[in-house]
mmCIF file of C-alpha atoms in Angstrom:
data_model
loop_
_atom_site.group_PDB
_atom_site.id
_atom_site.type_symbol
_atom_site.label_atom_id
_atom_site.label_comp_id
_atom_site.label_asym_id
_atom_site.label_seq_id
_atom_site.Cartn_x
_atom_site.Cartn_y
_atom_site.Cartn_z
ATOM 1 C CA MET A 1 296.163 118.379 93.271
ATOM 2 C CA ARG A 2 297.967 120.852 91.283
ATOM 3 C CA ALA A 3 296.049 123.409 88.979
ATOM 4 C CA ILE A 4 297.807 126.341 87.225
ATOM 5 C CA VAL A 5 295.290 129.302 86.634
ATOM 6 C CA VAL A 6 296.493 131.505 83.397
ATOM 7 C CA GLY A 7 294.381 135.084 83.753
ATOM 8 C CA ALA A 8 293.902 137.418 87.078
ATOM 9 C CA GLY A 9 290.854 138.757 85.950
ATOM 10 C CA ILE A 10 287.053 138.264 87.641
ATOM 11 C CA GLY A 11 286.997 134.576 86.170
ATOM 12 C CA GLY A 12 290.770 133.219 86.791
ATOM 13 C CA LEU A 13 290.666 135.565 90.315
ATOM 14 C CA ALA A 14 287.457 133.178 90.696
ATOM 15 C CA ALA A 15 288.702 129.942 89.571
ATOM 16 C CA THR A 16 291.337 130.420 91.698
ATOM 17 C CA LEU A 17 289.267 130.386 94.820
ATOM 18 C CA SER A 18 287.289 128.014 93.864
ATOM 19 C CA LEU A 19 289.595 125.302 93.037
ATOM 20 C CA ARG A 20 291.287 126.525 96.671
ATOM 21 C CA ARG A 21 287.736 125.931 98.282
ATOM 22 C CA ALA A 22 288.069 122.134 96.710
ATOM 23 C CA GLY A 23 290.597 121.348 98.386
ATOM 24 C CA HIS A 24 293.777 122.222 95.546
ATOM 25 C CA GLU A 25 297.256 123.798 95.134
ATOM 26 C CA VAL A 26 296.674 126.788 93.128
ATOM 27 C CA THR A 27 299.374 128.767 91.049
ATOM 28 C CA LEU A 28 297.784 131.951 89.619
ATOM 29 C CA VAL A 29 299.624 133.680 86.388
ATOM 30 C CA GLU A 30 298.963 136.868 85.237
ATOM 31 C CA GLN A 31 301.473 138.471 82.502
ATOM 32 C CA THR A 32 300.847 142.466 84.196
ATOM 33 C CA PRO A 33 302.658 143.529 86.599
ATOM 34 C CA ARG A 34 299.996 144.736 88.759
ATOM 35 C CA LEU A 35 296.714 142.927 89.635
ATOM 36 C CA THR A 36 294.749 146.040 88.555
ATOM 37 C CA GLU A 37 291.508 145.722 86.606
ATOM 38 C CA THR A 38 290.429 148.017 83.811
ATOM 39 C CA GLY A 39 287.168 149.152 82.816
ATOM 40 C CA ALA A 40 284.387 150.499 85.125
ATOM 41 C CA GLY A 41 281.220 149.538 86.521
ATOM 42 C CA ILE A 42 279.951 145.831 86.503
ATOM 43 C CA GLN A 43 276.561 144.331 87.346
ATOM 44 C CA LEU A 44 276.473 141.102 89.949
ATOM 45 C CA ALA A 45 273.286 139.747 89.676
ATOM 46 C CA PRO A 46 271.927 136.919 92.389
ATOM 47 C CA ASN A 47 273.618 133.777 90.589
ATOM 48 C CA ALA A 48 276.937 135.849 90.908
ATOM 49 C CA THR A 49 276.622 137.178 94.459
ATOM 50 C CA ARG A 50 275.744 133.417 95.382
ATOM 51 C CA GLU A 51 278.451 132.324 94.427
ATOM 52 C CA LEU A 52 280.464 134.791 96.025
ATOM 53 C CA ARG A 53 279.179 133.798 99.518
ATOM 54 C CA ARG A 54 280.332 130.045 99.023
ATOM 55 C CA PHE A 55 283.864 131.904 98.292
ATOM 56 C CA GLY A 56 283.657 133.714 101.324
ATOM 57 C CA ARG A 57 283.928 136.907 99.605
ATOM 58 C CA LEU A 58 280.052 138.486 99.290
ATOM 59 C CA ASP A 59 280.923 140.990 102.576
ATOM 60 C CA GLU A 60 283.848 142.046 100.775
ATOM 61 C CA VAL A 61 282.683 142.487 97.443
ATOM 62 C CA ALA A 62 278.986 144.079 99.165
ATOM 63 C CA ALA A 63 280.507 146.749 101.104
ATOM 64 C CA GLN A 64 282.395 148.769 98.257
ATOM 65 C CA SER A 65 279.080 147.948 96.264
ATOM 66 C CA ALA A 66 275.521 150.025 96.055
ATOM 67 C CA ARG A 67 272.499 148.380 95.860
ATOM 68 C CA PRO A 68 269.727 149.298 93.103
ATOM 69 C CA ALA A 69 266.540 149.052 94.428
ATOM 70 C CA ASP A 70 264.991 149.072 90.833
ATOM 71 C CA VAL A 71 265.393 149.252 87.219
ATOM 72 C CA SER A 72 263.583 151.532 84.961
ATOM 73 C CA PHE A 73 263.396 151.337 81.322
ATOM 74 C CA ARG A 74 262.721 153.943 79.355
ATOM 75 C CA THR A 75 261.623 155.377 75.999
ATOM 76 C CA TRP A 76 265.477 157.461 74.234
ATOM 77 C CA SER A 77 263.131 160.812 73.062
ATOM 78 C CA ASP A 78 261.004 161.901 76.704
ATOM 79 C CA GLY A 79 262.167 158.969 79.298
ATOM 80 C CA THR A 80 258.800 157.835 79.881
ATOM 81 C CA GLU A 81 258.824 155.151 81.833
ATOM 82 C CA ILE A 82 258.058 151.785 79.503
ATOM 83 C CA CYS A 83 258.116 149.539 82.796
ATOM 84 C CA ARG A 84 260.138 148.815 86.344
ATOM 85 C CA TYR A 85 261.569 145.613 87.934
ATOM 86 C CA ALA A 86 262.516 145.335 91.329
ATOM 87 C CA LEU A 87 266.242 144.845 91.963
ATOM 88 C CA GLY A 88 266.850 145.659 95.712
ATOM 89 C CA ARG A 89 265.526 143.818 99.161
ATOM 90 C CA GLU A 90 262.983 142.447 97.144
ATOM 91 C CA ALA A 91 265.863 140.215 94.757
ATOM 92 C CA GLU A 92 267.126 139.110 97.812
ATOM 93 C CA ASP A 93 264.649 137.788 99.177
ATOM 94 C CA ALA A 94 263.560 135.975 96.426
ATOM 95 C CA PHE A 95 266.918 134.855 95.301
ATOM 96 C CA GLY A 96 268.722 134.173 98.542
ATOM 97 C CA ALA A 97 271.591 136.444 97.247
ATOM 98 C CA PRO A 98 271.641 140.733 96.197
ATOM 99 C CA TYR A 99 271.772 142.582 93.772
ATOM 100 C CA LEU A 100 275.178 144.438 93.857
ATOM 101 C CA GLN A 101 276.689 147.120 91.443
ATOM 102 C CA ILE A 102 280.541 147.191 91.127
ATOM 103 C CA HIS A 103 283.576 148.821 90.269
ATOM 104 C CA ARG A 104 285.455 146.327 88.306
ATOM 105 C CA ALA A 105 288.653 147.560 90.423
ATOM 106 C CA ASP A 106 286.794 146.659 93.839
ATOM 107 C CA LEU A 107 285.580 143.293 92.635
ATOM 108 C CA GLN A 108 289.080 142.305 91.496
ATOM 109 C CA ARG A 109 290.622 143.711 94.969
ATOM 110 C CA ALA A 110 287.873 141.950 97.347
ATOM 111 C CA LEU A 111 288.692 138.194 95.288
ATOM 112 C CA ALA A 112 292.216 138.644 95.264
ATOM 113 C CA ALA A 113 292.571 139.683 99.144
ATOM 114 C CA ALA A 114 291.757 135.553 99.495
ATOM 115 C CA VAL A 115 294.367 134.464 97.322
ATOM 116 C CA PRO A 116 297.794 133.871 98.859
ATOM 117 C CA PRO A 117 300.415 136.173 97.709
ATOM 118 C CA GLY A 118 302.537 133.277 97.365
ATOM 119 C CA ALA A 119 300.311 131.534 94.826
ATOM 120 C CA VAL A 120 300.501 134.811 92.471
ATOM 121 C CA ARG A 121 303.044 135.000 89.654
ATOM 122 C CA LEU A 122 302.907 137.917 88.009
ATOM 123 C CA ASP A 123 304.645 139.684 85.222
ATOM 124 C CA THR A 124 305.097 136.620 83.596
ATOM 125 C CA GLN A 125 303.825 136.126 79.947
ATOM 126 C CA VAL A 126 302.123 132.417 79.298
ATOM 127 C CA VAL A 127 303.374 131.559 75.179
ATOM 128 C CA GLY A 128 302.541 128.203 75.310
ATOM 129 C CA ILE A 129 299.960 125.125 77.280
ATOM 130 C CA GLY A 130 300.959 121.591 76.920
ATOM 131 C CA GLN A 131 300.076 118.184 78.246
ATOM 132 C CA ASP A 132 300.667 114.563 78.256
ATOM 133 C CA ASP A 133 299.295 111.786 80.087
ATOM 134 C CA ALA A 134 300.089 112.277 83.425
ATOM 135 C CA SER A 135 300.262 116.353 83.573
ATOM 136 C CA ALA A 136 299.502 119.761 82.223
ATOM 137 C CA TRP A 137 301.882 122.331 82.217
ATOM 138 C CA ALA A 138 302.317 126.253 81.261
ATOM 139 C CA THR A 139 305.223 127.706 79.603
ATOM 140 C CA THR A 140 306.310 131.355 80.173
ATOM 141 C CA ALA A 141 308.446 133.910 78.067
ATOM 142 C CA ASP A 142 310.942 133.170 79.952
ATOM 143 C CA GLY A 143 311.595 129.568 78.998
ATOM 144 C CA GLU A 144 310.156 128.084 82.772
ATOM 145 C CA ARG A 145 307.769 125.513 82.501
ATOM 146 C CA LEU A 146 304.861 125.198 85.385
ATOM 147 C CA VAL A 147 303.854 122.018 85.614
ATOM 148 C CA ALA A 148 300.191 120.802 87.339
ATOM 149 C CA ASP A 149 297.620 118.261 87.274
ATOM 150 C CA LEU A 150 295.566 120.705 85.415
ATOM 151 C CA VAL A 151 295.860 124.066 83.689
ATOM 152 C CA VAL A 152 292.603 126.782 83.862
ATOM 153 C CA ALA A 153 293.034 129.253 80.740
ATOM 154 C CA ALA A 154 291.191 132.708 81.626
ATOM 155 C CA ASP A 155 292.335 135.112 79.490
ATOM 156 C CA GLY A 156 290.032 136.952 78.244
ATOM 157 C CA ILE A 157 288.154 137.585 74.892
ATOM 158 C CA ARG A 158 291.494 137.301 73.244
ATOM 159 C CA SER A 159 292.553 134.333 74.340
ATOM 160 C CA ALA A 160 295.850 132.904 73.314
ATOM 161 C CA ALA A 161 295.050 129.544 74.514
ATOM 162 C CA ARG A 162 291.484 129.184 73.053
ATOM 163 C CA GLN A 163 293.759 128.951 69.572
ATOM 164 C CA TRP A 164 296.417 126.512 70.976
ATOM 165 C CA LEU A 165 293.337 124.737 72.027
ATOM 166 C CA PHE A 166 291.049 124.774 68.997
ATOM 167 C CA GLY A 167 292.779 126.718 65.836
ATOM 168 C CA THR A 168 293.034 130.172 64.791
ATOM 169 C CA ASP A 169 289.029 131.730 66.163
ATOM 170 C CA GLU A 170 289.629 135.619 66.237
ATOM 171 C CA ALA A 171 287.180 137.755 68.082
ATOM 172 C CA ILE A 172 283.802 138.758 66.510
ATOM 173 C CA PHE A 173 282.904 142.694 66.335
ATOM 174 C CA SER A 174 279.032 142.698 67.265
ATOM 175 C CA ARG A 175 278.424 145.898 65.185
ATOM 176 C CA THR A 176 278.167 147.736 68.599
ATOM 177 C CA ALA A 177 280.290 150.138 70.502
ATOM 178 C CA ALA A 178 280.017 152.219 73.566
ATOM 179 C CA TYR A 179 281.233 155.345 75.523
ATOM 180 C CA ARG A 180 281.980 154.868 78.966
ATOM 181 C CA ALA A 181 282.135 156.940 81.915
ATOM 182 C CA LEU A 182 282.334 157.270 85.654
ATOM 183 C CA LEU A 183 281.437 160.709 87.095
ATOM 184 C CA PRO A 184 281.111 161.714 91.057
ATOM 185 C CA ALA A 185 276.749 160.643 91.600
ATOM 186 C CA ALA A 186 276.927 164.412 93.166
ATOM 187 C CA GLU A 187 277.261 165.698 90.000
ATOM 188 C CA VAL A 188 273.827 164.627 88.768
ATOM 189 C CA ALA A 189 272.036 164.688 91.589
ATOM 190 C CA ASP A 190 269.504 167.521 90.582
ATOM 191 C CA LEU A 191 268.439 165.246 87.332
ATOM 192 C CA ASP A 192 266.529 163.008 89.398
ATOM 193 C CA LEU A 193 267.530 159.890 87.484
ATOM 194 C CA PRO A 194 266.300 156.571 88.246
ATOM 195 C CA ASP A 195 268.091 154.207 90.767
ATOM 196 C CA THR A 196 269.372 152.356 87.912
ATOM 197 C CA GLY A 197 267.984 153.352 83.738
ATOM 198 C CA VAL A 198 268.092 151.851 80.600
ATOM 199 C CA TRP A 199 266.660 154.202 77.949
ATOM 200 C CA LEU A 200 266.448 152.738 74.524
ATOM 201 C CA GLY A 201 266.102 154.331 70.966
ATOM 202 C CA PRO A 202 267.006 153.537 67.432
ATOM 203 C CA GLY A 203 270.475 151.473 66.857
ATOM 204 C CA ARG A 204 271.559 152.998 70.617
ATOM 205 C CA HIS A 205 270.599 152.212 74.288
ATOM 206 C CA PHE A 206 271.886 154.304 77.606
ATOM 207 C CA VAL A 207 272.400 152.321 80.764
ATOM 208 C CA HIS A 208 273.315 154.162 83.945
ATOM 209 C CA TYR A 209 273.739 152.918 87.876
ATOM 210 C CA ARG A 210 275.796 154.190 91.009
ATOM 211 C CA VAL A 211 279.038 151.666 92.137
ATOM 212 C CA ARG A 212 281.471 152.606 94.848
ATOM 213 C CA ARG A 213 279.187 152.836 97.388
ATOM 214 C CA GLY A 214 276.512 154.845 95.283
ATOM 215 C CA GLU A 215 279.476 157.688 95.057
ATOM 216 C CA LEU A 216 279.967 157.116 91.258
ATOM 217 C CA LEU A 217 277.356 157.122 88.933
ATOM 218 C CA ASN A 218 278.775 154.371 85.853
ATOM 219 C CA VAL A 219 277.708 155.266 82.415
ATOM 220 C CA VAL A 220 277.382 153.286 79.188
ATOM 221 C CA ALA A 221 275.625 154.853 75.707
ATOM 222 C CA VAL A 222 275.838 151.627 73.332
ATOM 223 C CA PHE A 223 275.168 152.718 69.459
ATOM 224 C CA THR A 224 275.285 150.465 66.757
ATOM 225 C CA THR A 225 278.206 150.895 64.084
ATOM 226 C CA GLU A 226 279.210 149.189 60.526
ATOM 227 C CA VAL A 227 283.175 150.443 61.709
ATOM 228 C CA ALA A 228 284.963 148.076 63.621
ATOM 229 C CA ALA A 229 285.790 150.409 66.800
ATOM 230 C CA GLN A 230 288.846 149.257 68.781
ATOM 231 C CA GLU A 231 288.403 146.826 71.475
ATOM 232 C CA SER A 232 290.061 149.083 73.958
ATOM 233 C CA TRP A 233 289.089 150.075 78.131
ATOM 234 C CA THR A 234 291.605 153.275 77.726
ATOM 235 C CA ALA A 235 290.597 154.526 74.161
ATOM 236 C CA ARG A 236 289.721 157.930 74.476
ATOM 237 C CA ALA A 237 286.420 159.954 72.682
ATOM 238 C CA GLU A 238 286.812 163.107 70.867
ATOM 239 C CA PRO A 239 285.258 165.969 73.262
ATOM 240 C CA GLY A 240 281.947 166.181 72.069
ATOM 241 C CA GLU A 241 281.554 163.047 70.382
ATOM 242 C CA GLN A 242 279.113 161.105 72.705
ATOM 243 C CA LEU A 243 276.753 163.977 72.605
ATOM 244 C CA ARG A 244 276.942 164.250 68.314
ATOM 245 C CA GLU A 245 275.976 160.174 68.902
ATOM 246 C CA PHE A 246 273.303 160.647 70.949
ATOM 247 C CA GLU A 247 271.557 164.166 69.227
ATOM 248 C CA GLY A 248 268.011 164.409 69.802
ATOM 249 C CA TRP A 249 268.225 162.289 73.026
ATOM 250 C CA ALA A 250 266.271 162.945 76.273
ATOM 251 C CA ALA A 251 267.611 166.097 78.144
ATOM 252 C CA PRO A 252 268.244 163.521 81.347
ATOM 253 C CA VAL A 253 270.838 161.778 79.253
ATOM 254 C CA LEU A 254 272.465 164.439 77.175
ATOM 255 C CA SER A 255 273.061 166.380 80.729
ATOM 256 C CA VAL A 256 274.957 163.603 82.073
ATOM 257 C CA LEU A 257 277.021 162.995 78.387
ATOM 258 C CA GLU A 258 278.226 166.462 78.392
ATOM 259 C CA ARG A 259 278.958 166.610 82.409
ATOM 260 C CA ALA A 260 280.715 163.130 81.926
ATOM 261 C CA GLY A 261 284.310 164.712 81.559
ATOM 262 C CA GLN A 262 286.355 162.256 80.362
ATOM 263 C CA VAL A 263 284.811 159.516 78.360
ATOM 264 C CA PHE A 264 285.954 156.465 76.763
ATOM 265 C CA ARG A 265 285.076 154.787 73.277
ATOM 266 C CA TYR A 266 285.353 151.140 72.956
ATOM 267 C CA GLY A 267 284.033 148.031 70.595
ATOM 268 C CA ILE A 268 281.988 145.244 72.174
ATOM 269 C CA HIS A 269 283.072 141.701 70.692
ATOM 270 C CA THR A 270 281.971 138.600 71.447
ATOM 271 C CA ARG A 271 283.482 134.773 70.553
ATOM 272 C CA ALA A 272 281.615 132.442 68.301
ATOM 273 C CA PRO A 273 280.096 129.301 70.830
ATOM 274 C CA LEU A 274 282.387 126.634 70.798
ATOM 275 C CA ALA A 275 281.569 122.944 71.036
ATOM 276 C CA ARG A 276 283.824 121.864 73.959
ATOM 277 C CA TRP A 277 285.871 123.921 76.292
ATOM 278 C CA ASN A 278 288.350 121.082 77.047
ATOM 279 C CA VAL A 279 290.831 118.644 75.767
ATOM 280 C CA GLY A 280 291.909 116.308 78.504
ATOM 281 C CA ARG A 281 293.300 118.316 81.299
ATOM 282 C CA VAL A 282 293.373 122.351 79.720
ATOM 283 C CA THR A 283 290.223 124.345 79.944
ATOM 284 C CA LEU A 284 288.922 127.360 79.232
ATOM 285 C CA LEU A 285 287.325 129.282 81.240
ATOM 286 C CA GLY A 286 285.095 132.661 81.320
ATOM 287 C CA ASP A 287 285.643 135.035 78.447
ATOM 288 C CA SER A 288 288.275 133.015 76.510
ATOM 289 C CA ALA A 289 284.940 130.035 76.072
ATOM 290 C CA HIS A 290 281.862 132.376 75.706
ATOM 291 C CA ALA A 291 282.367 136.629 75.583
ATOM 292 C CA MET A 292 279.439 137.757 75.371
ATOM 293 C CA VAL A 293 277.604 141.543 74.796
ATOM 294 C CA PRO A 294 276.648 142.504 77.984
ATOM 295 C CA PHE A 295 272.956 143.107 77.422
ATOM 296 C CA GLN A 296 272.060 141.415 79.686
ATOM 297 C CA ALA A 297 274.954 141.942 82.247
ATOM 298 C CA GLN A 298 275.857 138.643 82.551
ATOM 299 C CA GLY A 299 279.306 138.150 81.556
ATOM 300 C CA ALA A 300 281.250 138.394 84.907
ATOM 301 C CA ALA A 301 278.499 136.381 86.505
ATOM 302 C CA GLN A 302 278.903 133.316 83.729
ATOM 303 C CA ALA A 303 282.508 133.235 84.462
ATOM 304 C CA ILE A 304 282.040 133.303 87.898
ATOM 305 C CA LEU A 305 279.398 130.409 87.953
ATOM 306 C CA ASP A 306 282.344 128.281 85.904
ATOM 307 C CA ALA A 307 284.068 129.370 88.559
ATOM 308 C CA ALA A 308 282.219 127.366 90.802
ATOM 309 C CA VAL A 309 281.239 124.679 88.378
ATOM 310 C CA LEU A 310 285.069 123.599 87.693
ATOM 311 C CA GLY A 311 285.962 123.621 91.707
ATOM 312 C CA ASP A 312 282.975 121.256 91.982
ATOM 313 C CA SER A 313 283.776 119.317 89.664
ATOM 314 C CA LEU A 314 287.067 118.542 90.811
ATOM 315 C CA ALA A 315 286.294 118.296 94.362
ATOM 316 C CA ASP A 316 287.691 114.876 95.500
ATOM 317 C CA VAL A 317 289.407 113.728 92.612
ATOM 318 C CA THR A 318 293.216 112.759 92.131
ATOM 319 C CA PRO A 319 295.038 113.413 89.140
ATOM 320 C CA ASP A 320 294.209 110.652 87.015
ATOM 321 C CA GLY A 321 290.233 112.057 87.325
ATOM 322 C CA VAL A 322 291.278 115.175 85.624
ATOM 323 C CA PRO A 323 290.534 114.501 82.110
ATOM 324 C CA GLU A 324 286.632 113.515 82.794
ATOM 325 C CA ALA A 325 286.532 115.965 85.580
ATOM 326 C CA LEU A 326 286.919 118.515 83.259
ATOM 327 C CA GLU A 327 284.474 116.700 80.994
ATOM 328 C CA ARG A 328 281.683 116.841 83.996
ATOM 329 C CA TYR A 329 282.567 121.207 84.404
ATOM 330 C CA VAL A 330 282.280 121.399 80.538
ATOM 331 C CA ARG A 331 278.510 119.145 80.120
ATOM 332 C CA ARG A 332 277.199 121.077 83.369
ATOM 333 C CA ARG A 333 278.059 124.647 82.020
ATOM 334 C CA LEU A 334 278.902 125.064 78.209
ATOM 335 C CA GLY A 335 274.835 124.913 77.382
ATOM 336 C CA THR A 336 273.617 127.563 79.885
ATOM 337 C CA ALA A 337 276.136 129.904 79.407
ATOM 338 C CA THR A 338 276.331 129.570 75.458
ATOM 339 C CA GLY A 339 272.291 129.898 75.830
ATOM 340 C CA MET A 340 273.292 133.538 77.661
ATOM 341 C CA GLN A 341 275.714 134.546 74.670
ATOM 342 C CA ALA A 342 272.631 134.139 72.361
ATOM 343 C CA ARG A 343 269.890 136.005 74.895
ATOM 344 C CA SER A 344 272.263 138.921 75.100
ATOM 345 C CA ALA A 345 272.931 139.209 71.696
ATOM 346 C CA ARG A 346 268.702 138.877 71.424
ATOM 347 C CA ALA A 347 268.272 141.580 74.200
ATOM 348 C CA GLY A 348 270.908 144.290 72.312
ATOM 349 C CA GLU A 349 268.478 143.514 68.936
ATOM 350 C CA GLU A 350 265.129 144.548 70.772
ATOM 351 C CA PHE A 351 266.425 147.482 72.664
ATOM 352 C CA HIS A 352 267.965 148.495 69.038
ATOM 353 C CA LEU A 353 264.726 148.385 67.555
ATOM 354 C CA PRO A 354 263.122 151.688 64.999
ATOM 355 C CA ASP A 355 260.814 153.964 65.954
ATOM 356 C CA GLY A 356 258.019 152.987 64.803
ATOM 357 C CA PRO A 357 255.461 149.278 64.717
ATOM 358 C CA GLU A 358 258.191 147.517 65.859
ATOM 359 C CA ALA A 359 258.995 149.559 68.893
ATOM 360 C CA GLN A 360 255.633 150.408 70.204
ATOM 361 C CA ALA A 361 255.073 146.443 70.139
ATOM 362 C CA ARG A 362 258.255 145.480 72.062
ATOM 363 C CA ASN A 363 257.828 148.113 74.556
ATOM 364 C CA ALA A 364 253.919 147.029 74.881
ATOM 365 C CA ARG A 365 255.431 143.577 76.118
ATOM 366 C CA MET A 366 257.959 144.804 78.217
ATOM 367 C CA ALA A 367 254.963 146.399 79.961
ATOM 368 C CA ALA A 368 252.474 143.445 80.016
ATOM 369 C CA TYR A 369 255.665 140.997 81.215
ATOM 370 C CA ALA A 370 256.070 143.671 83.972
ATOM 371 C CA ALA A 371 252.848 143.715 84.993
ATOM 372 C CA GLU A 372 252.378 140.067 85.766
ATOM 373 C CA HIS A 373 256.777 139.907 87.372
ATOM 374 C CA ARG A 374 258.530 141.652 89.572
ATOM 375 C CA PHE A 375 262.113 140.434 88.092
ATOM 376 C CA MET A 376 263.138 140.773 84.536
ATOM 377 C CA PRO A 377 262.571 137.803 82.484
ATOM 378 C CA VAL A 378 266.573 137.150 82.864
ATOM 379 C CA ALA A 379 266.079 136.859 86.488
ATOM 380 C CA THR A 380 264.989 133.031 85.665
ATOM 381 C CA ALA A 381 268.834 132.712 85.180
ATOM 382 C CA TRP A 382 268.996 134.379 88.692
ATOM 383 C CA ALA A 383 267.277 131.686 90.167
ATOM 384 C CA VAL A 384 269.213 128.812 89.269
ATOM 385 C CA ASP A 385 271.670 127.545 91.766
ATOM 386 C CA VAL A 386 274.463 126.012 89.831
ATOM 387 C CA LEU A 387 275.726 123.777 92.294
ATOM 388 C CA ASP A 388 272.187 121.627 92.689
ATOM 389 C CA ASP A 389 272.614 119.403 89.845
ATOM 390 C CA LYS A 390 275.802 117.778 89.783
ATOM 391 C CA GLU A 391 275.272 116.347 86.013
ATOM 392 C CA GLN A 392 273.652 118.946 84.668
ATOM 393 C CA THR A 393 273.687 118.657 79.936
#
């Protein structure tokens, strides 16, 4: 069977590998002239790395990753530890797959290396998607029609395919923005930072972890704002802007922000949940279907899970069975992905509680949970193998 995948980000590459693993011929269409992933760090929990192993890419991804031992949640003002959860060997033993932290570009390269060059159409903009009873197609800006048995739109948070399928539906500003930076880990070695740190404060939180085999520190400083911020991985912050936004925070946080060098500022957007992702022979996948705030570190993971279930749902399917197979795929994934969207939004609200009784109660809840559990609450999602239940609803 033949498939067209639109978009060569993490979700599109994973979908390509999953469909090829199911025995199908795939054409991956990408509008940029080169496969270059923007952004910085990304966290891959065991539910995602389990699927990367099935795709045959886990070893390559792990070779470029950092393997954190644990994550420490701390208070914003003085760095007092609220609680700590295991991430390293304990998580791998418990969930059967590792917890990895990697640069987005390294993950993209590791996935792209398994896609035959002849299966990729770079510098090709898709301007329309159509279908009839027997086939589906993507029309390019040059007027070419690429025909297949199905089309998978993995074209990101600003998905054009989503609008073609379901009408005008804009990305939603989450009222949060973030500063991000990468700096050599050696430059902050004197700060005695936790392996992975999440610092919680009023209207803000600060995250840091290592990527690229531990050589770089990835920094994300999130803040609440009513001013819609540009959704861009390349928009630069004004010099010192991040220090003013996090004034009064604990000395290690300010030291990292001061040493960060080039700092980027981007607005965090989401998409409203959909009642369905598919129409006939065409379906959405990843951020085009369920873009979420990154506060549970599950955005990329959910796209990888989509890809795994998509390939599994289309295994042993003939062209006539594509619409029904896509229905199965959506039944198995929509509820879980939508639930993670909501869970991530709630986490952001919890992280940003004002000082006082609410924050104290949150800290007490977190400490009590950690006293009873080795892994953070979102780990309940890590334990689920999405291919165990063929007809999850």
